[in-house]
Amino acid sequence: VGPPGGGRVVPRHLARVSVFDSAVQGGDAAWEGLRIYNGKIFMFERHLDRLFSSARMLDFKNVHSRDEIHRAVFSTLAANGMRDNTHIRLTMSRGEKTTSSMNPNFNVFGCTLIVLAEHKPVVSVATYDNSKGVGLVTASQRRNPPSCLDSKIHHNNLLNNIIPKIQANNAGCADALMLDIEGFVSETNATNVFCVVGGAVLTPTADACLPGVTRALVIQLCEENGIPCEVRRISLTEFVAADEVFTTGTMGELTPVVLIDGRPIGNGVPGPMCARLSQLFKTLIDREGYYTPIPEF
């Protein structure tokens, strides 16, 4: 935790930022989720590309260098002895302010970097049941359009996601399916979403959703393996009537969706396309160029 050149590793119960930090003052931060598999950080550089892109779009100043982030992540993993079944939430805020304000002119200390590493295997995360599948409920809130707050900025101002998540919790569902302001499916409150119709894989455009790293890999896998794949606007009706639906994300990989608004998807059980793509996805973990090895410690 700390500004450029001033970070330190601290025990979990002592990890903290200033009450004047921009993340506290206004959710003024960007973040990435990283998955650790058997001594490798999967898609580390692509996640950093997106973090730096978010920082540029938010006009952050005095940003940590890529090398500083590498060292911070490796040091945190080494301090915890973590090399597998680990998830990292990597956060970069605009930094500490000189006074309470939303004005970035009061940020003079540089950005704050937080490396939060936890032992968290995919199968242990309750929201993602990749064997039995999960249920979704359609959220009443709409996903932010770029005209309001562009979801391509992977920011920490997450109330647009948290309120639908509360609705999902109250409905006894894993997550909430979010529509854009025109009524087309965007994503869930936490993941990208795909449907399968007649052997073809479909996913919404990224007009009002985060173009996720795992989403891009699934599209790539379809192209590599001759699976028809289309990126277009998709209605809620099409999702409910689909043969299969599944979500994608760094935390849960590919998760089958078996219910939407209490209605079964397909046969109401995980389908063969999700299973096939899940197996193909696992081959990427060890593919050269898709991971960053963790130094020995």
Short mmCIF file of N, CA and C in Angstrom, two decimals, residues 83-248:
data_model
loop_
_atom_site.label_atom_id
_atom_site.label_comp_id
_atom_site.label_asym_id
_atom_site.label_seq_id
_atom_site.Cartn_x
_atom_site.Cartn_y
_atom_site.Cartn_z
N ARG A 83 1.28 -18.73 -4.43
CA ARG A 83 1.69 -19.08 -5.79
C ARG A 83 0.55 -19.74 -6.59
N ASP A 84 -0.58 -20.01 -5.95
CA ASP A 84 -1.68 -20.69 -6.64
C ASP A 84 -2.98 -20.41 -5.90
N ASN A 85 -4.10 -20.61 -6.60
CA ASN A 85 -5.43 -20.43 -5.98
C ASN A 85 -5.54 -19.09 -5.25
N THR A 86 -5.07 -18.04 -5.94
CA THR A 86 -5.01 -16.71 -5.33
C THR A 86 -5.66 -15.69 -6.24
N HIS A 87 -6.36 -14.75 -5.63
CA HIS A 87 -6.94 -13.62 -6.36
C HIS A 87 -6.39 -12.33 -5.79
N ILE A 88 -6.03 -11.40 -6.67
CA ILE A 88 -5.53 -10.09 -6.25
C ILE A 88 -6.48 -9.02 -6.73
N ARG A 89 -6.87 -8.14 -5.83
CA ARG A 89 -7.57 -6.92 -6.23
C ARG A 89 -6.54 -5.80 -6.22
N LEU A 90 -6.24 -5.30 -7.40
CA LEU A 90 -5.22 -4.28 -7.59
C LEU A 90 -5.92 -2.94 -7.81
N THR A 91 -5.72 -2.00 -6.89
CA THR A 91 -6.43 -0.73 -6.94
C THR A 91 -5.44 0.42 -7.03
N MET A 92 -5.73 1.38 -7.89
CA MET A 92 -4.95 2.62 -7.97
C MET A 92 -5.91 3.79 -7.83
N SER A 93 -5.75 4.55 -6.75
CA SER A 93 -6.59 5.73 -6.56
C SER A 93 -5.82 6.97 -7.03
N ARG A 94 -6.55 8.08 -7.12
CA ARG A 94 -5.90 9.34 -7.49
C ARG A 94 -4.92 9.79 -6.39
N GLY A 95 -5.05 9.19 -5.21
CA GLY A 95 -4.12 9.47 -4.13
C GLY A 95 -4.71 10.31 -3.02
N GLU A 96 -3.87 10.64 -2.08
CA GLU A 96 -4.29 11.41 -0.90
C GLU A 96 -4.44 12.88 -1.25
N LYS A 97 -5.45 13.51 -0.65
CA LYS A 97 -5.71 14.93 -0.87
C LYS A 97 -5.19 15.76 0.30
N THR A 98 -4.97 17.04 0.05
CA THR A 98 -4.55 17.94 1.13
C THR A 98 -5.73 18.38 1.98
N THR A 99 -6.95 18.24 1.45
CA THR A 99 -8.15 18.60 2.19
C THR A 99 -9.32 17.82 1.61
N SER A 100 -10.41 17.75 2.34
CA SER A 100 -11.58 17.03 1.86
C SER A 100 -12.22 17.78 0.70
N SER A 101 -12.22 17.15 -0.47
CA SER A 101 -12.75 17.79 -1.66
C SER A 101 -12.77 16.77 -2.79
N MET A 102 -13.64 17.00 -3.80
CA MET A 102 -13.60 16.15 -4.98
C MET A 102 -12.65 16.71 -6.04
N ASN A 103 -12.09 17.90 -5.80
CA ASN A 103 -11.24 18.59 -6.78
C ASN A 103 -9.87 17.92 -6.91
N PRO A 104 -9.52 17.40 -8.10
CA PRO A 104 -8.20 16.78 -8.27
C PRO A 104 -7.03 17.72 -8.07
N ASN A 105 -7.27 19.04 -8.06
CA ASN A 105 -6.17 19.97 -7.80
C ASN A 105 -5.60 19.80 -6.40
N PHE A 106 -6.36 19.16 -5.49
CA PHE A 106 -5.87 18.94 -4.13
C PHE A 106 -5.11 17.63 -4.00
N ASN A 107 -4.91 16.93 -5.10
CA ASN A 107 -4.11 15.69 -5.10
C ASN A 107 -2.68 16.05 -5.50
N VAL A 108 -1.79 16.07 -4.53
CA VAL A 108 -0.41 16.51 -4.79
C VAL A 108 0.62 15.46 -4.38
N PHE A 109 0.17 14.32 -3.88
CA PHE A 109 1.10 13.32 -3.34
C PHE A 109 1.33 12.13 -4.28
N GLY A 110 0.64 12.12 -5.39
CA GLY A 110 0.75 10.97 -6.29
C GLY A 110 -0.31 9.93 -5.98
N CYS A 111 -0.46 8.99 -6.90
CA CYS A 111 -1.48 7.96 -6.76
C CYS A 111 -1.18 7.00 -5.61
N THR A 112 -2.21 6.37 -5.09
CA THR A 112 -2.08 5.32 -4.08
C THR A 112 -2.31 3.97 -4.75
N LEU A 113 -1.40 3.03 -4.53
CA LEU A 113 -1.55 1.67 -5.06
C LEU A 113 -1.85 0.72 -3.92
N ILE A 114 -2.85 -0.14 -4.11
CA ILE A 114 -3.22 -1.15 -3.11
C ILE A 114 -3.17 -2.52 -3.77
N VAL A 115 -2.38 -3.42 -3.22
CA VAL A 115 -2.30 -4.80 -3.70
C VAL A 115 -2.92 -5.68 -2.62
N LEU A 116 -4.13 -6.16 -2.86
CA LEU A 116 -4.86 -6.97 -1.89
C LEU A 116 -4.93 -8.41 -2.40
N ALA A 117 -4.11 -9.27 -1.83
CA ALA A 117 -4.02 -10.67 -2.27
C ALA A 117 -4.73 -11.57 -1.26
N GLU A 118 -5.54 -12.51 -1.78
CA GLU A 118 -6.26 -13.45 -0.91
C GLU A 118 -6.21 -14.85 -1.51
N HIS A 119 -6.11 -15.86 -0.63
CA HIS A 119 -6.28 -17.24 -1.07
C HIS A 119 -7.76 -17.42 -1.43
N LYS A 120 -8.05 -17.61 -2.71
CA LYS A 120 -9.44 -17.64 -3.14
C LYS A 120 -9.56 -18.50 -4.41
N PRO A 121 -9.61 -19.82 -4.25
CA PRO A 121 -9.81 -20.67 -5.42
C PRO A 121 -11.15 -20.39 -6.10
N VAL A 122 -11.22 -20.64 -7.40
CA VAL A 122 -12.45 -20.41 -8.14
C VAL A 122 -13.62 -21.15 -7.51
N VAL A 123 -13.40 -22.41 -7.13
CA VAL A 123 -14.50 -23.23 -6.62
C VAL A 123 -14.98 -22.79 -5.25
N SER A 124 -14.22 -21.93 -4.57
CA SER A 124 -14.60 -21.53 -3.21
C SER A 124 -15.47 -20.27 -3.20
N VAL A 125 -15.59 -19.63 -4.35
CA VAL A 125 -16.32 -18.37 -4.39
C VAL A 125 -17.80 -18.66 -4.59
N ALA A 126 -18.61 -18.33 -3.59
CA ALA A 126 -20.00 -18.77 -3.57
C ALA A 126 -20.81 -18.25 -4.76
N THR A 127 -20.49 -17.05 -5.26
CA THR A 127 -21.26 -16.48 -6.35
C THR A 127 -21.12 -17.30 -7.63
N TYR A 128 -20.02 -18.02 -7.77
CA TYR A 128 -19.74 -18.72 -9.03
C TYR A 128 -19.75 -20.23 -8.80
N ASP A 129 -20.88 -20.86 -9.08
CA ASP A 129 -20.98 -22.31 -9.00
C ASP A 129 -20.88 -22.85 -10.42
N ASN A 130 -19.65 -23.19 -10.81
CA ASN A 130 -19.40 -23.57 -12.20
C ASN A 130 -19.82 -25.00 -12.52
N SER A 131 -20.21 -25.75 -11.50
CA SER A 131 -20.66 -27.13 -11.76
C SER A 131 -22.18 -27.20 -11.91
N LYS A 132 -22.91 -26.57 -11.00
CA LYS A 132 -24.37 -26.61 -11.05
C LYS A 132 -24.99 -25.43 -11.79
N GLY A 133 -24.24 -24.36 -11.92
CA GLY A 133 -24.78 -23.16 -12.54
C GLY A 133 -25.44 -22.23 -11.54
N VAL A 134 -25.80 -21.05 -11.99
CA VAL A 134 -26.35 -20.02 -11.10
C VAL A 134 -27.61 -19.42 -11.70
N GLY A 135 -28.34 -18.68 -10.86
CA GLY A 135 -29.51 -17.95 -11.30
C GLY A 135 -29.26 -16.46 -11.31
N LEU A 136 -29.88 -15.74 -12.25
CA LEU A 136 -29.80 -14.29 -12.33
C LEU A 136 -31.19 -13.69 -12.23
N VAL A 137 -31.25 -12.45 -11.78
CA VAL A 137 -32.50 -11.69 -11.78
C VAL A 137 -32.23 -10.40 -12.54
N THR A 138 -33.19 -9.93 -13.31
CA THR A 138 -33.00 -8.70 -14.06
C THR A 138 -33.08 -7.50 -13.14
N ALA A 139 -32.09 -6.64 -13.20
CA ALA A 139 -32.02 -5.48 -12.32
C ALA A 139 -32.98 -4.38 -12.79
N SER A 140 -33.47 -3.60 -11.84
CA SER A 140 -34.31 -2.47 -12.20
C SER A 140 -33.47 -1.29 -12.67
N GLN A 141 -32.22 -1.19 -12.18
CA GLN A 141 -31.33 -0.12 -12.62
C GLN A 141 -30.76 -0.47 -14.00
N ARG A 142 -30.46 0.55 -14.79
CA ARG A 142 -29.83 0.37 -16.09
C ARG A 142 -28.32 0.60 -15.98
N ARG A 143 -27.59 -0.09 -16.84
CA ARG A 143 -26.13 0.09 -16.87
C ARG A 143 -25.81 1.47 -17.43
N ASN A 144 -24.81 2.10 -16.85
CA ASN A 144 -24.42 3.44 -17.30
C ASN A 144 -24.05 3.45 -18.78
N PRO A 145 -24.61 4.37 -19.56
CA PRO A 145 -24.14 4.55 -20.94
C PRO A 145 -22.89 5.44 -20.95
N PRO A 146 -22.13 5.44 -22.05
CA PRO A 146 -20.95 6.32 -22.11
C PRO A 146 -21.29 7.79 -21.93
N SER A 147 -22.53 8.18 -22.25
CA SER A 147 -22.92 9.58 -22.09
C SER A 147 -23.02 9.99 -20.63
N CYS A 148 -23.09 9.00 -19.72
CA CYS A 148 -23.13 9.30 -18.28
C CYS A 148 -21.80 8.96 -17.61
N LEU A 149 -21.39 7.71 -17.68
CA LEU A 149 -20.10 7.29 -17.14
C LEU A 149 -19.67 6.04 -17.89
N ASP A 150 -18.65 6.17 -18.70
CA ASP A 150 -18.25 5.10 -19.60
C ASP A 150 -17.75 3.89 -18.83
N SER A 151 -18.39 2.74 -19.06
CA SER A 151 -18.00 1.52 -18.35
C SER A 151 -16.65 0.98 -18.81
N LYS A 152 -16.08 1.55 -19.83
CA LYS A 152 -14.74 1.13 -20.25
C LYS A 152 -13.67 1.66 -19.30
N ILE A 153 -14.06 2.61 -18.45
CA ILE A 153 -13.20 3.01 -17.33
C ILE A 153 -13.49 2.02 -16.20
N HIS A 154 -12.50 1.24 -15.82
CA HIS A 154 -12.71 0.23 -14.77
C HIS A 154 -12.54 0.92 -13.41
N HIS A 155 -13.56 1.67 -13.03
CA HIS A 155 -13.47 2.58 -11.89
C HIS A 155 -14.06 1.96 -10.63
N ASN A 156 -13.81 2.63 -9.50
CA ASN A 156 -14.29 2.16 -8.20
C ASN A 156 -15.62 2.77 -7.78
N ASN A 157 -16.21 3.58 -8.63
CA ASN A 157 -17.49 4.18 -8.30
C ASN A 157 -18.57 3.17 -8.67
N LEU A 158 -18.85 2.23 -7.77
CA LEU A 158 -19.55 1.01 -8.12
C LEU A 158 -21.01 0.93 -7.66
N LEU A 159 -21.62 2.05 -7.30
CA LEU A 159 -23.01 1.98 -6.86
C LEU A 159 -23.93 1.48 -7.97
N ASN A 160 -23.59 1.76 -9.23
CA ASN A 160 -24.39 1.25 -10.34
C ASN A 160 -24.37 -0.27 -10.39
N ASN A 161 -23.34 -0.89 -9.78
CA ASN A 161 -23.25 -2.35 -9.69
C ASN A 161 -23.77 -2.88 -8.37
N ILE A 162 -23.55 -2.14 -7.30
CA ILE A 162 -23.87 -2.63 -5.96
C ILE A 162 -25.39 -2.69 -5.74
N ILE A 163 -26.11 -1.68 -6.20
CA ILE A 163 -27.57 -1.69 -6.01
C ILE A 163 -28.20 -2.90 -6.71
N PRO A 164 -27.84 -3.22 -7.97
CA PRO A 164 -28.36 -4.46 -8.56
C PRO A 164 -27.92 -5.72 -7.82
N LYS A 165 -26.71 -5.70 -7.26
CA LYS A 165 -26.25 -6.85 -6.47
C LYS A 165 -27.13 -7.04 -5.25
N ILE A 166 -27.56 -5.96 -4.62
CA ILE A 166 -28.48 -6.05 -3.49
C ILE A 166 -29.80 -6.69 -3.94
N GLN A 167 -30.28 -6.30 -5.10
CA GLN A 167 -31.51 -6.89 -5.64
C GLN A 167 -31.32 -8.40 -5.86
N ALA A 168 -30.14 -8.77 -6.38
CA ALA A 168 -29.87 -10.20 -6.59
C ALA A 168 -29.84 -10.94 -5.26
N ASN A 169 -29.20 -10.36 -4.26
CA ASN A 169 -29.17 -10.99 -2.94
C ASN A 169 -30.58 -11.19 -2.39
N ASN A 170 -31.40 -10.15 -2.51
CA ASN A 170 -32.77 -10.23 -1.99
C ASN A 170 -33.62 -11.24 -2.75
N ALA A 171 -33.26 -11.49 -4.01
CA ALA A 171 -34.00 -12.45 -4.83
C ALA A 171 -33.43 -13.86 -4.72
N GLY A 172 -32.36 -14.02 -3.93
CA GLY A 172 -31.74 -15.33 -3.79
C GLY A 172 -30.99 -15.77 -5.03
N CYS A 173 -30.50 -14.82 -5.80
CA CYS A 173 -29.76 -15.11 -7.03
C CYS A 173 -28.29 -14.76 -6.87
N ALA A 174 -27.48 -15.31 -7.77
CA ALA A 174 -26.04 -15.06 -7.70
C ALA A 174 -25.71 -13.63 -8.06
N ASP A 175 -26.30 -13.12 -9.13
CA ASP A 175 -26.02 -11.77 -9.62
C ASP A 175 -27.25 -11.23 -10.32
N ALA A 176 -27.15 -9.97 -10.74
CA ALA A 176 -28.25 -9.32 -11.45
C ALA A 176 -27.85 -9.09 -12.91
N LEU A 177 -28.77 -9.36 -13.80
CA LEU A 177 -28.56 -9.09 -15.23
C LEU A 177 -28.97 -7.65 -15.49
N MET A 178 -28.07 -6.88 -16.09
CA MET A 178 -28.31 -5.46 -16.28
C MET A 178 -28.55 -5.15 -17.76
N LEU A 179 -29.54 -4.30 -18.01
CA LEU A 179 -29.86 -3.84 -19.35
C LEU A 179 -29.30 -2.44 -19.56
N ASP A 180 -29.09 -2.07 -20.83
CA ASP A 180 -28.69 -0.69 -21.09
C ASP A 180 -29.94 0.19 -21.12
N ILE A 181 -29.76 1.46 -21.37
CA ILE A 181 -30.90 2.39 -21.27
C ILE A 181 -31.92 2.17 -22.38
N GLU A 182 -31.59 1.40 -23.40
CA GLU A 182 -32.54 1.09 -24.47
C GLU A 182 -33.17 -0.29 -24.30
N GLY A 183 -32.82 -0.98 -23.21
CA GLY A 183 -33.47 -2.25 -22.91
C GLY A 183 -32.76 -3.48 -23.42
N PHE A 184 -31.57 -3.32 -24.01
CA PHE A 184 -30.80 -4.47 -24.44
C PHE A 184 -29.89 -4.95 -23.31
N VAL A 185 -29.57 -6.24 -23.31
CA VAL A 185 -28.71 -6.79 -22.26
C VAL A 185 -27.31 -6.19 -22.38
N SER A 186 -26.76 -5.81 -21.24
CA SER A 186 -25.41 -5.24 -21.20
C SER A 186 -24.42 -6.24 -20.59
N GLU A 187 -24.60 -6.54 -19.31
CA GLU A 187 -23.74 -7.47 -18.57
C GLU A 187 -24.43 -7.74 -17.24
N THR A 188 -23.80 -8.48 -16.35
CA THR A 188 -24.31 -8.57 -14.99
C THR A 188 -23.64 -7.48 -14.17
N ASN A 189 -24.00 -7.41 -12.91
CA ASN A 189 -23.36 -6.42 -12.05
C ASN A 189 -21.88 -6.68 -11.84
N ALA A 190 -21.40 -7.88 -12.21
CA ALA A 190 -20.01 -8.23 -11.92
C ALA A 190 -19.27 -8.90 -13.08
N THR A 191 -20.00 -9.34 -14.12
CA THR A 191 -19.37 -10.14 -15.16
C THR A 191 -19.96 -9.81 -16.53
N ASN A 192 -19.23 -10.21 -17.56
CA ASN A 192 -19.80 -10.20 -18.90
C ASN A 192 -20.68 -11.42 -19.08
N VAL A 193 -21.52 -11.39 -20.12
CA VAL A 193 -22.50 -12.46 -20.29
C VAL A 193 -22.59 -12.88 -21.75
N PHE A 194 -22.78 -14.17 -21.97
CA PHE A 194 -22.91 -14.76 -23.30
C PHE A 194 -24.18 -15.61 -23.34
N CYS A 195 -24.72 -15.81 -24.53
CA CYS A 195 -25.77 -16.80 -24.72
C CYS A 195 -25.44 -17.65 -25.94
N VAL A 196 -26.03 -18.82 -26.00
CA VAL A 196 -25.80 -19.76 -27.09
C VAL A 196 -27.13 -20.05 -27.76
N VAL A 197 -27.18 -19.84 -29.07
CA VAL A 197 -28.41 -20.07 -29.83
C VAL A 197 -28.07 -20.88 -31.08
N GLY A 198 -28.59 -22.09 -31.17
CA GLY A 198 -28.37 -22.90 -32.35
C GLY A 198 -26.91 -23.17 -32.66
N GLY A 199 -26.09 -23.33 -31.64
CA GLY A 199 -24.68 -23.61 -31.83
C GLY A 199 -23.80 -22.39 -32.00
N ALA A 200 -24.40 -21.21 -32.06
CA ALA A 200 -23.65 -19.96 -32.18
C ALA A 200 -23.56 -19.28 -30.81
N VAL A 201 -22.42 -18.68 -30.53
CA VAL A 201 -22.17 -17.97 -29.28
C VAL A 201 -22.38 -16.47 -29.53
N LEU A 202 -23.21 -15.84 -28.71
CA LEU A 202 -23.52 -14.42 -28.86
C LEU A 202 -23.15 -13.68 -27.58
N THR A 203 -22.69 -12.45 -27.72
CA THR A 203 -22.43 -11.62 -26.55
C THR A 203 -22.75 -10.17 -26.89
N PRO A 204 -23.24 -9.39 -25.92
CA PRO A 204 -23.59 -7.99 -26.20
C PRO A 204 -22.38 -7.17 -26.61
N THR A 205 -22.63 -6.12 -27.36
CA THR A 205 -21.58 -5.16 -27.67
C THR A 205 -21.09 -4.52 -26.38
N ALA A 206 -19.92 -3.90 -26.46
CA ALA A 206 -19.34 -3.26 -25.28
C ALA A 206 -19.74 -1.79 -25.18
N ASP A 207 -20.87 -1.43 -25.79
CA ASP A 207 -21.31 -0.03 -25.72
C ASP A 207 -21.58 0.41 -24.29
N ALA A 208 -22.17 -0.48 -23.48
CA ALA A 208 -22.53 -0.11 -22.11
C ALA A 208 -22.04 -1.15 -21.12
N CYS A 209 -20.93 -1.80 -21.43
CA CYS A 209 -20.36 -2.76 -20.48
C CYS A 209 -18.84 -2.70 -20.56
N LEU A 210 -18.20 -3.27 -19.56
CA LEU A 210 -16.75 -3.37 -19.57
C LEU A 210 -16.35 -4.47 -20.55
N PRO A 211 -15.50 -4.19 -21.54
CA PRO A 211 -15.02 -5.25 -22.42
C PRO A 211 -13.97 -6.09 -21.69
N GLY A 212 -14.44 -7.10 -20.99
CA GLY A 212 -13.59 -7.85 -20.08
C GLY A 212 -12.49 -8.65 -20.75
N VAL A 213 -11.45 -8.92 -19.99
CA VAL A 213 -10.33 -9.72 -20.48
C VAL A 213 -10.78 -11.14 -20.78
N THR A 214 -11.54 -11.74 -19.87
CA THR A 214 -12.03 -13.11 -20.10
C THR A 214 -13.02 -13.13 -21.25
N ARG A 215 -13.85 -12.12 -21.37
CA ARG A 215 -14.77 -12.00 -22.51
C ARG A 215 -14.00 -12.05 -23.82
N ALA A 216 -12.92 -11.27 -23.92
CA ALA A 216 -12.12 -11.25 -25.14
C ALA A 216 -11.50 -12.61 -25.43
N LEU A 217 -11.08 -13.31 -24.39
CA LEU A 217 -10.47 -14.63 -24.58
C LEU A 217 -11.50 -15.65 -25.08
N VAL A 218 -12.73 -15.56 -24.59
CA VAL A 218 -13.77 -16.48 -25.06
C VAL A 218 -14.08 -16.22 -26.53
N ILE A 219 -14.17 -14.96 -26.92
CA ILE A 219 -14.38 -14.63 -28.33
C ILE A 219 -13.23 -15.18 -29.17
N GLN A 220 -12.02 -15.02 -28.68
CA GLN A 220 -10.83 -15.54 -29.37
C GLN A 220 -10.89 -17.06 -29.50
N LEU A 221 -11.26 -17.75 -28.43
CA LEU A 221 -11.35 -19.21 -28.47
C LEU A 221 -12.38 -19.68 -29.49
N CYS A 222 -13.48 -18.95 -29.58
CA CYS A 222 -14.49 -19.30 -30.60
C CYS A 222 -13.88 -19.19 -31.99
N GLU A 223 -13.16 -18.12 -32.24
CA GLU A 223 -12.55 -17.93 -33.56
C GLU A 223 -11.52 -19.01 -33.86
N GLU A 224 -10.72 -19.38 -32.86
CA GLU A 224 -9.68 -20.38 -33.06
C GLU A 224 -10.24 -21.78 -33.30
N ASN A 225 -11.43 -22.05 -32.78
CA ASN A 225 -11.98 -23.40 -32.82
C ASN A 225 -13.21 -23.54 -33.72
N GLY A 226 -13.39 -22.58 -34.59
CA GLY A 226 -14.47 -22.68 -35.57
C GLY A 226 -15.87 -22.62 -34.99
N ILE A 227 -16.02 -21.98 -33.84
CA ILE A 227 -17.33 -21.82 -33.21
C ILE A 227 -17.91 -20.48 -33.65
N PRO A 228 -19.07 -20.45 -34.30
CA PRO A 228 -19.65 -19.17 -34.70
C PRO A 228 -19.83 -18.25 -33.48
N CYS A 229 -19.40 -17.02 -33.63
CA CYS A 229 -19.50 -16.06 -32.52
C CYS A 229 -19.88 -14.70 -33.09
N GLU A 230 -20.84 -14.06 -32.44
CA GLU A 230 -21.33 -12.78 -32.92
C GLU A 230 -21.44 -11.81 -31.74
N VAL A 231 -20.95 -10.60 -31.96
CA VAL A 231 -21.06 -9.53 -30.97
C VAL A 231 -22.09 -8.55 -31.51
N ARG A 232 -23.23 -8.42 -30.80
CA ARG A 232 -24.30 -7.54 -31.27
C ARG A 232 -25.23 -7.20 -30.11
N ARG A 233 -26.18 -6.33 -30.38
CA ARG A 233 -27.20 -6.03 -29.38
C ARG A 233 -28.10 -7.26 -29.24
N ILE A 234 -28.39 -7.62 -27.98
CA ILE A 234 -29.20 -8.81 -27.70
C ILE A 234 -30.26 -8.42 -26.67
N SER A 235 -31.49 -8.81 -26.94
CA SER A 235 -32.58 -8.46 -26.03
C SER A 235 -32.66 -9.47 -24.89
N LEU A 236 -33.35 -9.08 -23.83
CA LEU A 236 -33.58 -9.97 -22.70
C LEU A 236 -34.37 -11.20 -23.16
N THR A 237 -35.32 -11.01 -24.06
CA THR A 237 -36.10 -12.13 -24.57
C THR A 237 -35.20 -13.19 -25.21
N GLU A 238 -34.20 -12.74 -25.97
CA GLU A 238 -33.28 -13.68 -26.61
C GLU A 238 -32.47 -14.46 -25.57
N PHE A 239 -32.09 -13.80 -24.51
CA PHE A 239 -31.35 -14.49 -23.46
C PHE A 239 -32.21 -15.55 -22.79
N VAL A 240 -33.44 -15.20 -22.46
CA VAL A 240 -34.33 -16.13 -21.77
C VAL A 240 -34.65 -17.34 -22.66
N ALA A 241 -34.74 -17.11 -23.96
CA ALA A 241 -35.08 -18.18 -24.89
C ALA A 241 -33.86 -18.94 -25.41
N ALA A 242 -32.65 -18.57 -24.97
CA ALA A 242 -31.42 -19.17 -25.49
C ALA A 242 -31.28 -20.63 -25.05
N ASP A 243 -30.45 -21.37 -25.78
CA ASP A 243 -30.13 -22.75 -25.40
C ASP A 243 -29.25 -22.78 -24.16
N GLU A 244 -28.34 -21.83 -24.07
CA GLU A 244 -27.44 -21.73 -22.92
C GLU A 244 -27.15 -20.26 -22.65
N VAL A 245 -26.80 -19.97 -21.41
CA VAL A 245 -26.29 -18.65 -21.01
C VAL A 245 -25.13 -18.90 -20.05
N PHE A 246 -24.08 -18.10 -20.16
CA PHE A 246 -22.99 -18.20 -19.18
C PHE A 246 -22.34 -16.83 -19.01
N THR A 247 -21.70 -16.65 -17.86
CA THR A 247 -20.99 -15.41 -17.57
C THR A 247 -19.50 -15.65 -17.63
N THR A 248 -18.75 -14.57 -17.79
CA THR A 248 -17.28 -14.67 -17.81
C THR A 248 -16.66 -13.59 -16.94
#
